Amino acid sequence: WLPHLPRLSLVRASVRSFSATASSATTHASNEEPDTDDSGVTRPSSRTVYLDLQATTPVDPRVLDAMLPYYTELYGNPHSRSHMYGFESEEAVETARQHVAELIGANAKEVVFTSGATESNNLAIKGLWRFYH
């Protein structure tokens, strides 16, 4: 995250356009045929570079594998501790919290999960304000 850069809107640049300056970094074959989808629309066969990662980011396959059970079978509100769904979800969240803490060298009580950027920003601003006042 670079705070001095303006927010990028949906910007897409073809990987092929970078091939002239960074040919060793490209991963596509230059002789690939374009793909045609089910609707008959022809699309370039190489993936494009998607630069609006504030909107969405690709999911690492390892993360998807770990999370899939919680999207399909073990869903539940981890703050609802009056039923099995809540118990299972709370246990999963606490396991994830401990894992993240170990990765960054923190105490698990210092790891806070939020629902998004606004909540995270507000938490950081309030924390700074309380620290200095």
XYZ file of N, CA and C in Angstrom:
399
model
N 0.851 -1.163 0.000
C 0.000 0.000 0.000
C 0.889 1.215 0.000
N 0.672 2.101 -0.936
C 1.472 3.313 -1.049
C 0.542 4.511 -0.918
N 0.524 5.163 0.241
C -0.445 6.236 0.468
C -0.245 7.450 -0.425
N 0.945 7.655 -0.956
C 1.179 8.832 -1.788
C 0.681 8.670 -3.223
N 0.289 7.467 -3.609
C -0.229 7.253 -4.961
C -1.734 7.450 -4.977
N -2.279 8.053 -6.023
C -3.736 8.173 -6.105
C -4.349 6.793 -6.314
N -5.610 6.661 -5.892
C -6.313 5.380 -6.048
C -6.420 5.060 -7.528
N -6.052 3.845 -7.846
C -6.142 3.427 -9.245
C -7.558 2.992 -9.549
N -8.141 3.554 -10.605
C -9.423 3.024 -11.036
C -9.150 1.787 -11.863
N -10.189 1.229 -12.383
C -10.032 -0.007 -13.140
C -9.055 0.223 -14.281
N -7.880 -0.322 -14.106
C -6.834 -0.169 -15.106
C -6.402 -1.560 -15.522
N -6.432 -1.807 -16.780
C -5.998 -3.103 -17.278
C -4.983 -2.880 -18.378
N -3.916 -3.581 -18.281
C -2.890 -3.475 -19.324
C -2.522 -4.879 -19.754
N -2.406 -5.100 -21.019
C -2.102 -6.424 -21.516
C -0.689 -6.831 -21.138
N -0.552 -8.091 -20.739
C 0.773 -8.611 -20.444
C 1.645 -8.508 -21.686
N 1.022 -8.646 -22.841
C 1.794 -8.565 -24.077
C 2.413 -7.182 -24.271
N 1.756 -6.131 -23.755
C 2.317 -4.791 -23.926
C 3.590 -4.613 -23.116
N 3.781 -5.439 -22.097
C 4.998 -5.367 -21.307
C 6.108 -6.237 -21.883
N 5.780 -7.066 -22.846
C 6.761 -8.040 -23.326
C 7.964 -7.380 -23.998
N 7.771 -6.206 -24.580
C 8.900 -5.545 -25.237
C 9.934 -5.080 -24.228
N 9.481 -4.645 -23.059
C 10.419 -4.127 -22.058
C 10.782 -5.153 -21.003
N 9.954 -6.164 -20.862
C 10.217 -7.160 -19.824
C 9.934 -8.555 -20.357
N 10.597 -8.897 -21.453
C 10.290 -10.170 -22.106
C 10.563 -11.357 -21.198
N 11.521 -11.249 -20.315
C 11.798 -12.375 -19.424
C 10.732 -12.534 -18.356
N 9.947 -11.492 -18.103
C 8.922 -11.563 -17.061
C 7.593 -12.076 -17.580
N 7.416 -12.137 -18.896
C 6.137 -12.592 -19.416
C 6.070 -14.111 -19.346
N 4.854 -14.612 -19.149
C 4.686 -16.055 -18.980
C 3.853 -16.676 -20.089
N 3.439 -15.906 -21.070
C 2.612 -16.456 -22.133
C 3.462 -16.781 -23.358
N 2.957 -17.651 -24.163
C 3.629 -17.956 -25.436
C 3.158 -16.948 -26.462
N 4.077 -16.417 -27.233
C 3.707 -15.362 -28.179
C 2.853 -15.883 -29.323
N 2.810 -17.183 -29.539
C 2.033 -17.713 -30.655
C 0.717 -18.335 -30.200
N 0.228 -18.008 -28.996
C -1.033 -18.564 -28.521
C -2.191 -18.036 -29.349
N -3.155 -18.873 -29.588
C -4.360 -18.485 -30.299
C -5.340 -17.856 -29.312
N -6.135 -16.875 -29.748
C -7.148 -16.304 -28.859
C -8.194 -17.350 -28.499
N -8.791 -17.210 -27.320
C -9.838 -18.120 -26.859
C -11.200 -17.551 -27.234
N -12.137 -18.437 -27.535
C -13.511 -18.037 -27.783
C -14.367 -18.666 -26.711
N -15.156 -17.834 -25.973
C -15.984 -18.381 -24.906
C -17.291 -18.924 -25.472
N -18.160 -19.414 -24.591
C -19.414 -20.044 -25.020
C -20.322 -19.103 -25.795
N -20.215 -17.805 -25.534
C -21.079 -16.852 -26.229
C -20.499 -16.411 -27.563
N -19.305 -16.938 -27.921
C -18.689 -16.596 -29.187
C -17.779 -15.384 -29.128
N -17.598 -14.815 -27.924
C -16.732 -13.642 -27.773
C -15.287 -14.104 -27.750
N -14.461 -13.474 -28.577
C -13.042 -13.816 -28.625
C -12.287 -12.958 -27.629
N -11.500 -13.602 -26.805
C -10.717 -12.904 -25.795
C -9.251 -13.296 -25.970
N -8.328 -12.397 -25.602
C -6.914 -12.762 -25.676
C -6.650 -13.971 -24.783
N -5.767 -14.843 -25.202
C -5.507 -16.052 -24.425
C -4.633 -15.792 -23.203
N -3.882 -14.704 -23.179
C -3.074 -14.401 -22.002
C -3.885 -13.554 -21.039
N -3.637 -13.738 -19.757
C -4.314 -12.933 -18.749
C -3.764 -11.522 -18.775
N -4.586 -10.573 -18.429
C -4.144 -9.195 -18.342
C -3.735 -8.888 -16.912
N -3.003 -7.814 -16.743
C -2.600 -7.377 -15.421
C -3.717 -6.515 -14.869
N -4.238 -6.878 -13.718
C -5.346 -6.163 -13.090
C -4.767 -5.323 -11.967
N -4.858 -3.990 -12.088
C -4.176 -3.102 -11.152
C -5.084 -2.477 -10.103
N -6.349 -2.867 -10.030
C -7.258 -2.293 -9.040
C -7.420 -3.249 -7.871
N -6.332 -3.508 -7.159
C -6.383 -4.466 -6.063
C -7.037 -3.896 -4.816
N -7.479 -2.631 -4.857
C -8.291 -2.119 -3.759
C -9.721 -2.641 -3.889
N -10.109 -3.024 -5.085
C -11.459 -3.521 -5.306
C -11.561 -5.006 -4.976
N -10.592 -5.782 -5.421
C -10.608 -7.222 -5.185
C -9.214 -7.766 -5.434
N -8.928 -8.900 -4.865
C -7.633 -9.539 -5.084
C -7.853 -11.022 -5.346
N -6.942 -11.642 -6.071
C -7.081 -13.082 -6.301
C -6.848 -13.844 -4.992
N -7.501 -14.969 -4.863
C -7.361 -15.800 -3.666
C -6.307 -16.864 -3.935
N -5.363 -16.962 -3.046
C -4.345 -18.006 -3.143
C -5.046 -19.361 -3.031
N -4.717 -20.323 -3.873
C -5.379 -21.632 -3.823
C -5.287 -22.299 -2.451
N -4.207 -22.058 -1.717
C -4.087 -22.648 -0.373
C -5.104 -22.043 0.584
N -5.363 -20.755 0.429
C -6.364 -20.093 1.268
C -7.749 -20.608 0.916
N -8.027 -20.732 -0.372
C -9.320 -21.252 -0.812
C -9.561 -22.655 -0.257
N -8.549 -23.515 -0.337
C -8.683 -24.875 0.197
C -8.985 -24.858 1.692
N -8.309 -23.972 2.422
C -8.519 -23.903 3.874
C -9.891 -23.327 4.211
N -10.388 -22.390 3.408
C -11.643 -21.709 3.707
C -12.883 -22.402 3.166
N -12.741 -23.224 2.158
C -13.893 -23.833 1.501
C -14.874 -24.510 2.459
N -14.415 -25.272 3.452
C -15.385 -25.877 4.373
C -16.242 -24.845 5.115
N -15.693 -23.669 5.366
C -16.435 -22.643 6.096
C -17.407 -21.891 5.201
N -17.256 -22.034 3.894
C -18.219 -21.457 2.967
C -19.357 -22.428 2.668
N -19.125 -23.718 2.864
C -20.109 -24.706 2.431
C -20.720 -25.529 3.559
N -19.961 -25.889 4.584
C -20.461 -26.806 5.616
C -20.406 -26.243 7.025
N -19.331 -25.555 7.361
C -19.089 -25.120 8.735
C -19.339 -23.626 8.915
N -20.310 -23.107 8.197
C -20.617 -21.686 8.289
C -21.320 -21.403 9.616
N -21.175 -20.211 10.078
C -21.834 -19.792 11.310
C -21.225 -18.507 11.815
N -21.952 -17.821 12.662
C -21.488 -16.580 13.248
C -20.603 -16.904 14.447
N -19.303 -16.544 14.393
C -18.414 -16.890 15.501
C -18.753 -16.161 16.794
N -19.620 -15.158 16.733
C -20.013 -14.427 17.937
C -21.286 -14.988 18.549
N -21.895 -15.962 17.897
C -23.074 -16.641 18.442
C -22.601 -17.912 19.128
N -22.502 -17.845 20.424
C -21.939 -18.964 21.175
C -23.016 -19.843 21.810
N -24.213 -19.787 21.278
C -25.291 -20.575 21.857
C -25.648 -21.798 21.017
N -24.860 -22.082 19.990
C -25.135 -23.243 19.145
C -23.843 -23.746 18.504
N -23.919 -24.947 17.934
C -22.754 -25.606 17.369
C -22.113 -24.806 16.235
N -22.937 -24.173 15.393
C -22.387 -23.396 14.274
C -21.463 -22.288 14.791
N -21.902 -21.617 15.839
C -21.098 -20.556 16.427
C -19.831 -21.078 17.065
N -19.927 -22.215 17.772
C -18.743 -22.802 18.415
C -17.683 -23.159 17.379
N -18.122 -23.808 16.286
C -17.175 -24.210 15.235
C -16.511 -23.008 14.578
N -17.304 -21.997 14.287
C -16.755 -20.802 13.642
C -15.817 -20.049 14.576
N -16.193 -19.941 15.836
C -15.331 -19.249 16.801
C -13.987 -19.965 16.930
N -14.015 -21.277 16.970
C -12.774 -22.050 17.054
C -11.899 -21.808 15.821
N -12.516 -21.766 14.651
C -11.760 -21.522 13.417
C -11.148 -20.119 13.415
N -11.895 -19.124 13.866
C -11.384 -17.751 13.913
C -10.216 -17.655 14.890
N -10.343 -18.281 16.033
C -9.262 -18.224 17.020
C -8.014 -18.969 16.533
N -8.204 -20.057 15.808
C -7.070 -20.774 15.219
C -6.383 -19.886 14.178
N -7.171 -19.215 13.355
C -6.605 -18.300 12.354
C -5.888 -17.134 13.030
N -6.463 -16.609 14.098
C -5.849 -15.499 14.825
C -4.478 -15.912 15.375
N -4.407 -17.106 15.929
C -3.142 -17.614 16.470
C -2.117 -17.817 15.357
N -2.579 -18.332 14.229
C -1.680 -18.551 13.086
C -1.108 -17.228 12.579
N -1.959 -16.219 12.424
C -1.496 -14.904 11.970
C -0.522 -14.316 12.985
N -0.838 -14.434 14.260
C 0.046 -13.909 15.314
C 1.427 -14.548 15.239
N 1.464 -15.851 15.037
C 2.753 -16.536 14.916
C 3.521 -16.075 13.685
N 2.810 -15.844 12.587
C 3.466 -15.395 11.354
C 4.112 -14.019 11.495
N 3.480 -13.137 12.261
C 3.993 -11.765 12.368
C 4.702 -11.503 13.692
N 4.833 -12.523 14.527
C 5.541 -12.360 15.793
C 4.772 -11.523 16.802
N 3.475 -11.702 16.858
C 2.633 -10.935 17.780
C 1.919 -11.883 18.737
N 1.285 -11.310 19.712
C 0.415 -12.050 20.611
C -0.941 -12.167 19.923
N -1.613 -13.293 20.066
C -2.906 -13.480 19.406
C -3.918 -12.418 19.828
N -3.808 -11.894 21.041
C -4.732 -10.853 21.506
C -4.524 -9.528 20.772
N -3.394 -9.393 20.102
C -3.102 -8.171 19.352
C -3.626 -8.227 17.923
N -4.075 -9.370 17.469
C -4.572 -9.535 16.099
C -6.076 -9.295 16.095
N -6.492 -8.313 15.306
C -7.903 -7.950 15.212
C -8.340 -8.106 13.764
N -9.395 -8.875 13.549
C -9.966 -9.012 12.208
C -11.104 -8.010 12.074
N -11.138 -7.304 10.951
C -12.212 -6.348 10.689
C -12.931 -6.744 9.408
N -14.046 -6.077 9.172
C -14.843 -6.417 7.990
C -14.399 -5.672 6.742
N -13.513 -4.709 6.882
C -13.079 -3.983 5.695
C -12.197 -2.801 6.032
N -11.881 -2.023 4.988
C -10.932 -0.920 5.114
C -11.441 0.181 6.026
N -12.706 0.541 5.931
C -13.222 1.636 6.753
C -13.123 1.298 8.230
N -13.521 0.114 8.593
C -13.434 -0.302 9.987
C -11.980 -0.351 10.451
N -11.091 -0.844 9.601
C -9.669 -0.896 9.940
C -9.090 0.496 10.127
N -9.425 1.404 9.213
C -8.932 2.774 9.325
C -9.433 3.441 10.598
N -10.711 3.279 10.906
C -11.269 3.869 12.116
C -10.590 3.314 13.368
N -10.343 2.032 13.386
C -9.678 1.409 14.526
C -8.261 1.960 14.690
N -7.544 2.119 13.594
C -6.182 2.656 13.654
C -6.185 4.104 14.112
N -7.092 4.917 13.589
C -7.161 6.331 13.969
C -7.523 6.472 15.440
N -8.507 5.711 15.900
C -8.884 5.769 17.313
C -7.752 5.298 18.210
N -7.030 4.289 17.773
C -5.900 3.797 18.553
C -4.798 4.842 18.679
N -4.490 5.513 17.570
C -3.497 6.579 17.615
C -3.942 7.735 18.505
N -5.213 8.111 18.399
C -5.738 9.200 19.212
C -5.627 8.856 20.692
N -6.005 7.656 21.062
C -5.933 7.235 22.476
C -4.500 7.152 22.956
N -3.594 6.764 22.082
C -2.185 6.659 22.463
C -1.610 8.027 22.792
N -1.980 9.039 22.011
C -1.389 10.359 22.184
C -2.204 11.278 23.095
N -3.358 10.829 23.563
C -4.172 11.678 24.459
C -4.406 11.019 25.780
